Amino acid sequence: MPTPAPVLIVGSMALDSVKTPAGEVKDTLGGAADYSGVAASFFAPVQLVGVVGDDFPPEHLEFLRSRGIDLAGVQTVAGGKTFRWAGYYDFDLNVAHTLDTQLNVFADFQPVLPDAYKRAEYVFLANIDPALQLQVLSQVEHPRLTVCDTMNFWIEGKRDALLEVLKRVDIAFMNDAEARQLTGQLSVIKAAKALQALGPKTVIIKKGEHGALLFSGDTHFAAPSYPLEDITDPTGAGDSFAGGFIGYVAAQGDTSAATLKKAVVYGSVLASFNVEGFSLNRLRTLTQADIDSRYRAFQEIAHFEDMSLI
Ligand code: AMP
């Protein structure tokens, strides 16, 4: 199989402090670009765009490089502080409660794409200021598939820029609460349709431990979630889902509805592994064989016979 086209990803690179019913971690590797970049790297080469301060431990950059991730688009600001997020989860692990968001070096970040990145075919605008997502998008020359994600922080604080991003992307990811918040629709189905009316042909609604829904044109696909008995840390589930999704699409080199459906399942597979450990720890030891066997498990969960065969 030929080497897949790279996936260009911009998003937060973070040091996270997270508390869940399973425990607590401080200043650990996190960020939407890191989770989605590592997840995508299981399928395709990744080009990362982001910024860190000189307090970002070099071993984190080393880990990203060890996954084959190109860091030419990552700036390190001397004397700057890395983006930090602190949050906690109660027993409803689908709801992240933010305690603190410090943009730090992201506040003044001006992304400049290396020339090789400008030719990217697959672009994932992971969660970060939508104004930065737009700056990256406008530097990419002929993208084949553009995908974006966001969160309540930006829906509340940067709504106009976010609406501009939505006008310009092919696919938007959002969790159910964010889709309702942005569109004012209580029904997830109506919210997805309202999002499609804002621009993206395809909308993927993440429902945490209840799976994901894909709306594409008039078609609709529901992927289950994996029945994990123990969830350690839901942080990064959405990002690893999106990274697995776009990485798989890039590896197939095709954006047909059939590929997008399988990509939703691969996204769910990556997310289900990610939540088994704090930070990116579970992804560090993940193998292709693990991914393949959980994909088959997803197939079994969702399979049922045609009525005529019963
Ligand atoms: P999720 O996949 O939605 O669980 O995303 C978790 C990641 O989002 C964490 O690792 C945080 O560092 C990052 N994050 C939290 N708040 C923001 C924000 N306002 N902008 C960008 N990234 C964020």
XYZ file of N, CA and C in Angstrom, residues 55-289:
705
model
N 8.739 25.623 29.087
C 8.474 24.729 30.221
C 7.904 23.384 29.765
N 7.716 23.209 28.439
C 7.139 21.957 27.925
C 8.237 20.899 27.948
N 8.058 19.825 28.718
C 9.146 18.855 28.857
C 9.597 18.289 27.499
N 10.906 18.304 27.227
C 11.404 17.815 25.928
C 10.992 16.372 25.657
N 10.779 15.590 26.748
C 10.413 14.181 26.482
C 9.037 14.072 25.809
N 8.174 15.105 25.988
C 6.879 15.062 25.303
C 7.080 15.240 23.796
N 7.982 16.174 23.418
C 8.266 16.368 21.985
C 8.902 15.095 21.417
N 9.770 14.486 22.220
C 10.435 13.243 21.815
C 9.399 12.147 21.556
N 8.415 12.055 22.454
C 7.353 11.042 22.290
C 6.588 11.292 20.989
N 6.230 12.559 20.729
C 5.478 12.868 19.501
C 6.316 12.497 18.275
N 7.616 12.824 18.336
C 8.507 12.465 17.213
C 8.587 10.952 17.049
N 8.597 10.243 18.180
C 8.712 8.779 18.112
C 7.491 8.159 17.428
N 6.386 8.898 17.373
C 5.190 8.428 16.659
C 5.263 8.847 15.182
N 6.397 9.387 14.764
C 6.566 9.803 13.365
C 5.899 11.132 13.072
N 5.555 11.900 14.111
C 4.842 13.168 13.897
C 5.854 14.260 13.546
N 5.555 14.982 12.462
C 6.412 16.071 11.995
C 6.117 17.306 12.861
N 7.156 17.835 13.518
C 6.963 18.976 14.424
C 7.514 20.272 13.829
N 7.740 20.292 12.499
C 8.291 21.514 11.881
C 7.362 22.708 12.096
N 6.068 22.458 12.289
C 5.103 23.551 12.480
C 4.845 23.884 13.940
N 5.668 23.336 14.839
C 5.483 23.618 16.268
C 6.532 24.639 16.723
N 6.071 25.756 17.257
C 6.991 26.790 17.753
C 7.201 26.620 19.255
N 8.431 26.879 19.715
C 8.697 26.919 21.150
C 9.059 28.352 21.503
N 8.283 28.968 22.411
C 8.516 30.371 22.768
C 9.442 30.444 23.986
N 10.614 31.035 23.774
C 11.562 31.169 24.887
C 10.933 32.039 25.976
N 10.975 31.571 27.193
C 10.422 32.330 28.318
C 8.904 32.261 28.395
N 8.261 31.533 27.455
C 6.786 31.446 27.445
C 6.289 30.254 28.247
N 4.994 30.343 28.624
C 4.375 29.233 29.361
C 3.418 28.473 28.451
N 3.483 27.167 28.521
C 2.604 26.300 27.729
C 1.144 26.475 28.158
N 0.218 26.314 27.197
C -1.230 26.283 27.477
C -1.488 25.283 28.604
N -2.354 25.677 29.533
C -2.702 24.749 30.622
C -4.212 24.653 30.774
N -4.678 23.445 31.006
C -6.106 23.220 31.291
C -6.207 22.388 32.551
N -7.124 22.782 33.438
C -7.393 21.974 34.628
C -8.883 21.669 34.658
N -9.217 20.428 34.964
C -10.622 20.049 34.996
C -10.832 18.803 35.824
N -12.117 18.494 36.033
C -12.441 17.270 36.772
C -13.707 16.632 36.205
N -13.868 15.383 36.516
C -15.060 14.618 36.117
C -15.666 14.019 37.369
N -17.018 14.127 37.484
C -17.698 13.409 38.552
C -18.079 12.040 38.013
N -19.102 11.449 38.614
C -19.444 10.106 38.162
C -20.062 10.110 36.762
N -20.597 11.256 36.289
C -20.986 11.325 34.883
C -19.726 11.671 34.083
N -19.103 10.624 33.558
C -17.803 10.817 32.898
C -17.931 11.472 31.530
N -19.187 11.701 31.083
C -19.348 12.389 29.800
C -19.185 13.892 29.941
N -19.209 14.401 31.165
C -19.194 15.853 31.351
C -17.876 16.295 31.993
N -17.091 17.060 31.222
C -15.844 17.623 31.764
C -16.167 18.960 32.430
N -15.739 19.139 33.666
C -15.917 20.425 34.340
C -14.579 21.158 34.293
N -14.570 22.321 33.632
C -13.317 23.079 33.548
C -13.117 23.899 34.809
N -11.928 23.785 35.401
C -11.582 24.607 36.568
C -10.762 25.815 36.137
N -9.936 25.635 35.112
C -9.028 26.709 34.724
C -8.539 26.494 33.288
N -8.520 27.573 32.508
C -7.939 27.528 31.155
C -6.941 28.671 31.056
N -5.680 28.366 30.845
C -4.654 29.421 30.676
C -4.103 29.308 29.267
N -4.460 30.291 28.413
C -4.017 30.218 27.017
C -2.506 30.371 26.908
N -1.917 31.198 27.771
C -0.461 31.426 27.776
C 0.061 31.673 26.357
N 0.997 30.835 25.867
C 1.616 31.126 24.559
C 0.615 31.098 23.398
N -0.561 30.496 23.582
C -1.551 30.491 22.497
C -2.173 31.872 22.298
N -2.090 32.743 23.334
C -2.729 34.064 23.236
C -2.115 34.894 22.112
N -0.814 34.766 21.863
C -0.137 35.585 20.836
C 0.358 34.745 19.657
N -0.147 33.547 19.526
C 0.372 32.626 18.506
C -0.066 33.053 17.102
N 0.895 33.123 16.183
C 0.606 33.393 14.765
C 1.113 32.191 13.977
N 0.247 31.247 13.635
C 0.737 30.058 12.926
C 1.246 30.392 11.527
N 2.445 29.908 11.213
C 2.996 30.067 9.858
C 3.326 28.659 9.378
N 2.636 28.229 8.319
C 2.837 26.848 7.889
C 4.132 26.695 7.109
N 4.940 25.683 7.445
C 6.067 25.332 6.568
C 5.520 24.992 5.181
N 6.348 25.230 4.126
C 5.848 25.042 2.752
C 5.211 23.674 2.525
N 5.855 22.633 3.082
C 5.335 21.272 2.839
C 3.927 21.122 3.395
N 3.618 21.824 4.483
C 2.285 21.698 5.101
C 1.197 22.348 4.227
N 1.601 23.344 3.428
C 0.594 24.083 2.645
C -0.083 23.199 1.618
N 0.601 22.098 1.274
C 0.033 21.189 0.266
C -0.794 20.065 0.902
N -1.065 20.182 2.193
C -1.799 19.111 2.891
C -3.156 18.867 2.241
N -3.522 17.567 2.142
C -4.833 17.218 1.579
C -5.867 17.025 2.670
N -5.416 16.549 3.833
C -6.336 16.252 4.930
C -5.993 17.186 6.082
N -6.971 17.956 6.523
C -6.705 18.988 7.534
C -7.672 18.812 8.688
N -7.114 18.724 9.887
C -7.963 18.667 11.074
C -7.708 19.908 11.936
N -8.735 20.755 12.046
C -8.669 21.935 12.898
C -9.176 21.490 14.267
N -8.243 21.017 15.101
C -8.637 20.517 16.421
C -8.966 21.706 17.318
N -9.449 21.403 18.482
C -9.939 22.423 19.405
C -8.856 23.464 19.759
N -9.149 24.702 19.378
C -8.308 25.864 19.739
C -9.095 27.092 19.283
N -8.597 28.275 19.545
C -9.262 29.511 19.120
C -9.629 29.411 17.626
N -10.919 29.563 17.290
C -11.307 29.447 15.875
C -10.606 30.463 14.984
N -10.140 31.585 15.539
C -9.378 32.545 14.718
C -8.076 31.893 14.246
N -7.461 31.066 15.088
C -6.243 30.347 14.690
C -6.580 29.247 13.686
N -7.715 28.592 13.896
C -8.134 27.564 12.928
C -8.265 28.196 11.537
N -8.849 29.412 11.490
C -9.023 30.096 10.194
C -7.682 30.474 9.578
N -6.763 30.936 10.424
C -5.440 31.323 9.898
C -4.742 30.132 9.256
N -4.878 28.965 9.882
C -4.251 27.767 9.314
C -4.950 27.379 8.020
N -6.275 27.353 8.066
C -7.041 26.938 6.882
C -6.714 27.818 5.676
N -6.535 29.122 5.923
C -6.318 30.005 4.772
C -4.919 29.826 4.172
N -4.012 29.123 4.867
C -2.677 28.891 4.299
C -2.576 27.572 3.533
N -3.600 26.722 3.656
C -3.559 25.426 2.964
C -4.104 25.628 1.545
N -3.330 25.130 0.548
C -3.656 25.517 -0.829
C -4.868 24.791 -1.422
N -4.827 23.442 -1.403
C -5.937 22.697 -2.040
C -6.350 21.526 -1.164
N -6.937 21.779 -0.007
C -7.283 20.642 0.859
C -8.381 19.783 0.225
N -8.261 18.482 0.471
C -9.266 17.558 -0.066
C -10.385 17.358 0.962
N -10.003 17.349 2.241
C -11.002 17.165 3.295
C -10.611 18.023 4.497
N -11.532 18.890 4.914
C -11.267 19.728 6.083
C -12.283 19.395 7.172
N -11.758 19.248 8.375
C -12.573 18.789 9.508
C -12.296 19.722 10.687
N -13.329 20.083 11.457
C -13.057 20.919 12.639
C -13.735 20.361 13.885
N -13.206 20.765 15.016
C -13.774 20.437 16.328
C -13.755 21.725 17.134
N -14.495 21.767 18.236
C -14.466 22.952 19.099
C -14.987 22.571 20.474
N -15.220 23.551 21.333
C -15.820 23.257 22.638
C -16.550 24.481 23.180
N -17.270 24.290 24.302
C -18.092 25.368 24.868
C -17.312 26.674 25.083
N -16.053 26.582 25.486
C -15.225 27.766 25.732
C -15.216 28.706 24.518
N -15.111 28.144 23.324
C -15.044 28.950 22.092
C -16.439 29.279 21.573
N -17.410 28.402 21.835
C -18.797 28.704 21.422
C -19.253 29.960 22.168
N -18.867 30.056 23.443
C -19.250 31.232 24.241
C -18.393 32.449 23.889
N -17.071 32.235 23.712
C -16.148 33.366 23.620
C -15.826 33.843 22.215
N -15.949 32.956 21.188
C -15.512 33.325 19.824
C -16.512 32.815 18.792
N -17.786 33.085 19.058
C -18.861 32.524 18.239
C -18.743 32.912 16.752
N -18.451 34.214 16.476
C -18.434 34.653 15.071
C -17.330 33.955 14.276
N -16.139 33.878 14.899
C -15.031 33.205 14.200
C -15.366 31.727 14.005
N -16.018 31.133 14.982
C -16.389 29.722 14.865
C -17.400 29.520 13.728
N -18.358 30.445 13.605
C -19.337 30.327 12.505
C -18.634 30.432 11.150
N -17.588 31.241 11.082
C -16.793 31.378 9.856
C -16.073 30.060 9.541
N -15.517 29.421 10.591
C -14.865 28.116 10.389
C -15.888 27.123 9.837
N -17.069 27.100 10.455
C -18.090 26.122 10.038
C -18.493 26.310 8.579
N -18.500 27.557 8.124
C -18.839 27.829 6.720
C -17.840 27.171 5.775
N -16.593 27.001 6.285
C -15.511 26.626 5.370
C -15.050 25.172 5.462
N -15.621 24.388 6.380
C -15.139 23.006 6.514
C -16.132 22.004 5.916
N -15.599 20.805 5.619
C -16.449 19.736 5.083
C -17.154 18.971 6.199
N -16.444 18.801 7.331
C -16.992 17.979 8.419
C -16.801 18.722 9.742
N -17.842 18.739 10.577
C -17.697 19.318 11.927
C -17.975 18.238 12.965
N -17.094 18.190 13.960
C -17.288 17.326 15.120
C -17.794 18.184 16.263
N -18.710 17.672 17.042
C -19.132 18.371 18.249
C -19.727 17.348 19.184
N -19.644 17.578 20.499
C -20.392 16.647 21.332
C -21.835 17.126 21.414
N -22.712 16.288 21.947
C -24.145 16.611 21.890
C -24.456 17.922 22.615
N -23.836 18.148 23.769
C -24.124 19.377 24.529
C -23.666 20.609 23.745
N -22.486 20.510 23.094
C -21.969 21.653 22.327
C -22.863 21.939 21.115
N -23.336 20.877 20.452
C -24.201 21.064 19.286
C -25.499 21.756 19.703
N -26.031 21.357 20.867
C -27.266 22.002 21.361
C -26.980 23.459 21.716
N -25.845 23.692 22.384
C -25.492 25.046 22.829
C -25.322 25.985 21.628
N -24.630 25.497 20.595
C -24.353 26.372 19.450
C -25.623 26.675 18.665
N -26.501 25.672 18.508
C -27.657 25.857 17.617
C -28.920 26.247 18.364
N -28.948 26.078 19.677
C -30.161 26.372 20.444
C -31.243 25.320 20.247
N -30.914 24.182 19.641
C -31.892 23.102 19.419
C -31.741 22.045 20.507
N -32.844 21.618 21.101
C -32.761 20.603 22.149
C -32.565 19.209 21.565
N -33.223 18.965 20.421
C -33.082 17.647 19.785
C -31.716 17.571 19.094
N -31.001 16.466 19.350
C -29.679 16.305 18.713
C -29.823 16.223 17.196
N -30.916 15.608 16.752
C -31.125 15.474 15.298
C -31.311 16.865 14.677
N -32.156 17.683 15.326
C -32.358 19.038 14.784
C -31.074 19.855 14.894
N -30.328 19.643 15.972
C -29.067 20.387 16.143
C -28.093 20.014 15.023
N -28.013 18.719 14.694
C -27.100 18.281 13.627
C -27.525 18.913 12.293
N -28.843 18.924 12.038
C -29.315 19.522 10.769
C -29.023 21.026 10.752
N -29.193 21.679 11.908
C -28.911 23.120 11.973
C -27.418 23.369 11.735
N -26.574 22.476 12.238
C -25.125 22.626 11.986
C -24.823 22.455 10.501
N -25.468 21.476 9.875
C -25.250 21.269 8.430
C -25.646 22.528 7.655
N -26.720 23.193 8.124
C -27.176 24.409 7.430
C -26.154 25.542 7.575
N -25.278 25.445 8.577
C -24.252 26.490 8.752
C -23.038 26.278 7.843
N -22.949 25.122 7.182
C -21.824 24.918 6.260
C -21.424 23.478 6.035
N -20.997 22.751 7.081
C -20.418 21.421 6.822
C -21.451 20.428 6.286
N -21.058 19.699 5.220
C -21.988 18.706 4.641
C -22.204 17.550 5.610
N -21.137 17.283 6.384
C -21.190 16.151 7.305
C -20.984 16.645 8.732
N -21.792 16.122 9.647
C -21.672 16.499 11.057
C -21.577 15.217 11.866
N -20.628 15.180 12.782
C -20.481 14.001 13.633
C -20.697 14.427 15.077
N -21.727 13.857 15.690
C -22.064 14.213 17.067
C -21.532 13.112 17.985
N -20.644 13.516 18.910
C -20.057 12.557 19.849
C -20.938 12.517 21.094
N -21.258 11.301 21.504
C -22.116 11.163 22.681
C -21.388 10.417 23.792
N -20.087 10.707 23.929
C -19.304 10.118 25.015
C -19.451 8.609 25.058
N -19.787 8.087 26.238
C -19.840 6.623 26.361
C -21.063 6.020 25.667
N -21.865 6.882 24.953
C -23.010 6.327 24.235
C -22.794 6.305 22.727
N -21.564 6.461 22.282
C -21.288 6.312 20.859
C -21.272 7.627 20.097
N -21.447 7.517 18.785
C -21.373 8.712 17.934
C -22.365 8.591 16.788
N -22.838 9.737 16.311
C -23.791 9.771 15.204
C -23.190 10.545 14.047
N -23.310 9.987 12.844
C -22.812 10.678 11.655
C -24.003 11.098 10.801
N -24.045 12.369 10.442
C -25.080 12.887 9.552
C -24.363 13.382 8.305
N -24.689 12.780 7.152
C -24.008 13.187 5.934
C -25.064 13.353 4.849
N -25.241 14.574 4.332
C -26.369 14.805 3.429
C -27.623 14.379 4.158
N -28.379 13.442 3.521
C -29.604 12.950 4.170
C -29.385 11.638 4.895
N -28.151 11.090 4.849
C -27.941 9.785 5.485
C -27.479 9.956 6.927
N -27.626 8.868 7.670
C -27.451 8.917 9.105
C -26.881 7.569 9.527
N -25.823 7.582 10.356
C -25.196 6.327 10.795
C -24.911 6.432 12.283
N -25.210 5.362 13.014
C -24.975 5.390 14.462
C -23.911 4.352 14.813
N -22.825 4.796 15.443
C -21.794 3.857 15.896
C -21.962 3.677 17.400
N -21.884 2.436 17.865
C -22.003 2.230 19.309
C -20.693 2.629 19.986
N -20.661 2.611 21.301
C -19.370 2.766 21.964
C -18.999 1.403 22.522
N -17.762 1.230 22.877
C -17.286 -0.061 23.366
C -17.647 -0.184 24.846
N -18.209 -1.315 25.260
C -18.645 -1.425 26.662
C -17.477 -1.632 27.631
N -16.724 -0.562 27.860
C -15.572 -0.636 28.765
C -16.065 -0.731 30.198
N -15.464 -1.611 30.975
C -15.891 -1.719 32.379
C -15.267 -0.629 33.219
N -14.033 -0.255 32.895
C -13.350 0.754 33.705
C -12.861 1.892 32.837
N -13.344 3.094 33.132
C -12.848 4.281 32.438
C -11.990 5.044 33.430
N -10.744 5.290 33.067
C -9.832 5.962 33.993
C -9.907 7.475 33.836
N -9.851 7.943 32.564
C -9.802 9.391 32.330
C -10.385 9.699 30.943
N -11.565 10.339 30.904
C -12.180 10.616 29.593
C -11.491 11.731 28.813
N -10.536 12.447 29.396
C -9.895 13.566 28.695
C -9.266 13.081 27.390
N -9.566 13.804 26.323
C -8.952 13.463 25.038
C -9.738 12.431 24.252
N -10.882 11.994 24.802
C -11.671 11.000 24.053
C -12.111 11.593 22.716
N -12.620 12.837 22.757
C -13.092 13.471 21.529
C -11.953 13.680 20.536
N -10.800 14.048 21.047
C -9.658 14.324 20.160
C -9.092 13.036 19.561
N -8.998 11.987 20.373
C -8.457 10.745 19.824
C -9.468 10.141 18.836
N -10.753 10.358 19.107
C -11.796 9.938 18.147
C -11.557 10.637 16.803
N -11.419 11.950 16.850
C -11.259 12.721 15.612
C -9.953 12.354 14.905
N -8.886 12.148 15.685
C -7.595 11.788 15.081
C -7.674 10.432 14.394
N -8.289 9.462 15.058
C -8.456 8.130 14.456
C -9.293 8.231 13.192
N -10.331 9.066 13.253
C -11.237 9.243 12.109
C -10.478 9.771 10.892
N -9.811 10.907 11.060
C -9.194 11.538 9.872
C -7.969 10.752 9.412
N -7.261 10.127 10.371
C -6.111 9.297 9.996
C -6.565 8.148 9.103
N -7.662 7.507 9.475
C -8.170 6.382 8.674
C -8.591 6.857 7.280
N -9.286 8.002 7.224
C -9.732 8.518 5.915
C -8.510 8.799 5.029
N -7.480 9.427 5.614
C -6.262 9.721 4.827
C -5.614 8.427 4.344
N -5.601 7.409 5.206
C -4.973 6.135 4.827
C -5.729 5.483 3.672
N -7.057 5.654 3.639
C -7.846 5.076 2.550
C -7.746 5.923 1.295
N -7.467 7.230 1.480
C -7.379 8.133 0.331
C -8.712 8.311 -0.362
N -9.787 8.165 0.400
C -11.113 8.268 -0.221
C -12.110 8.771 0.818
N -13.024 9.623 0.376
C -13.937 10.266 1.331
C -15.388 9.832 1.089
N -15.571 8.614 0.557
C -16.933 8.123 0.299
C -17.671 7.896 1.621
N -19.000 7.782 1.532
C -19.804 7.567 2.741
C -19.385 6.279 3.441
N -19.058 5.226 2.658
C -18.672 3.946 3.271
C -17.390 4.109 4.086
N -16.428 4.882 3.553
C -15.174 5.108 4.286
C -15.433 5.949 5.535
N -16.282 6.957 5.410
C -16.556 7.800 6.590
C -17.185 6.969 7.714
N -18.049 6.016 7.364
C -18.669 5.177 8.400
C -17.611 4.346 9.115
N -16.722 3.729 8.334
C -15.663 2.915 8.969
C -14.763 3.811 9.801
N -14.531 5.031 9.311
C -13.671 5.965 10.047
C -14.285 6.321 11.401
N -15.612 6.407 11.448
C -16.274 6.686 12.739
C -15.990 5.530 13.708
N -15.994 4.306 13.176
C -15.726 3.165 14.056
C -14.252 3.172 14.494
N -13.325 3.457 13.566
C -11.912 3.547 13.982
C -11.715 4.674 15.003
N -12.424 5.783 14.816
C -12.347 6.867 15.807
C -12.814 6.377 17.168
N -13.917 5.621 17.176
C -14.445 5.097 18.442
C -13.453 4.115 19.075
N -12.777 3.343 18.242
C -11.778 2.396 18.756
C -10.661 3.158 19.472
N -10.128 4.192 18.816
C -9.022 4.962 19.430
C -9.479 5.632 20.721
N -10.697 6.194 20.699
C -11.197 6.870 21.903
C -11.371 5.871 23.037
N -11.846 4.678 22.699
C -12.109 3.692 23.759
C -10.798 3.260 24.420
N -9.719 3.172 23.648
C -8.422 2.861 24.277
C -7.933 4.044 25.105
N -8.082 5.236 24.543
C -7.514 6.415 25.206
C -8.031 6.582 26.632
N -9.319 6.312 26.848
C -9.910 6.559 28.169
C -9.519 5.489 29.199
N -8.787 4.476 28.748
C -8.347 3.444 29.701
C -7.209 3.918 30.602
N -6.549 5.028 30.230
C -5.437 5.518 31.061
C -5.487 7.029 31.174
N -4.729 7.591 32.101
C -4.592 9.047 32.186
C -3.733 9.531 31.010
N -3.920 10.829 30.699
C -3.105 11.482 29.670
C -3.104 10.607 28.402
N -1.947 10.519 27.709
C -1.896 9.704 26.488
C -1.306 8.327 26.787
N -1.323 7.937 28.061
C -0.554 6.763 28.460
C -0.954 5.483 27.733
N -2.272 5.283 27.542
C -2.666 4.027 26.890
C -2.235 4.009 25.424
N -2.231 5.204 24.785
C -1.848 5.243 23.365
C -0.356 4.941 23.187
N 0.427 5.132 24.257
C 1.876 4.875 24.156
C 2.182 3.410 23.879
N 1.320 2.521 24.378
C 1.626 1.093 24.221
C 0.684 0.405 23.222
N -0.197 1.186 22.628
C -1.197 0.612 21.709
C -0.523 0.023 20.468
N -1.031 -1.115 20.007
C -0.477 -1.740 18.799
C -1.564 -1.857 17.718
N -1.108 -2.093 16.496
C -2.049 -2.292 15.389
C -2.951 -3.492 15.674
N -2.371 -4.521 16.301
C -3.182 -5.721 16.604
C -4.296 -5.365 17.591
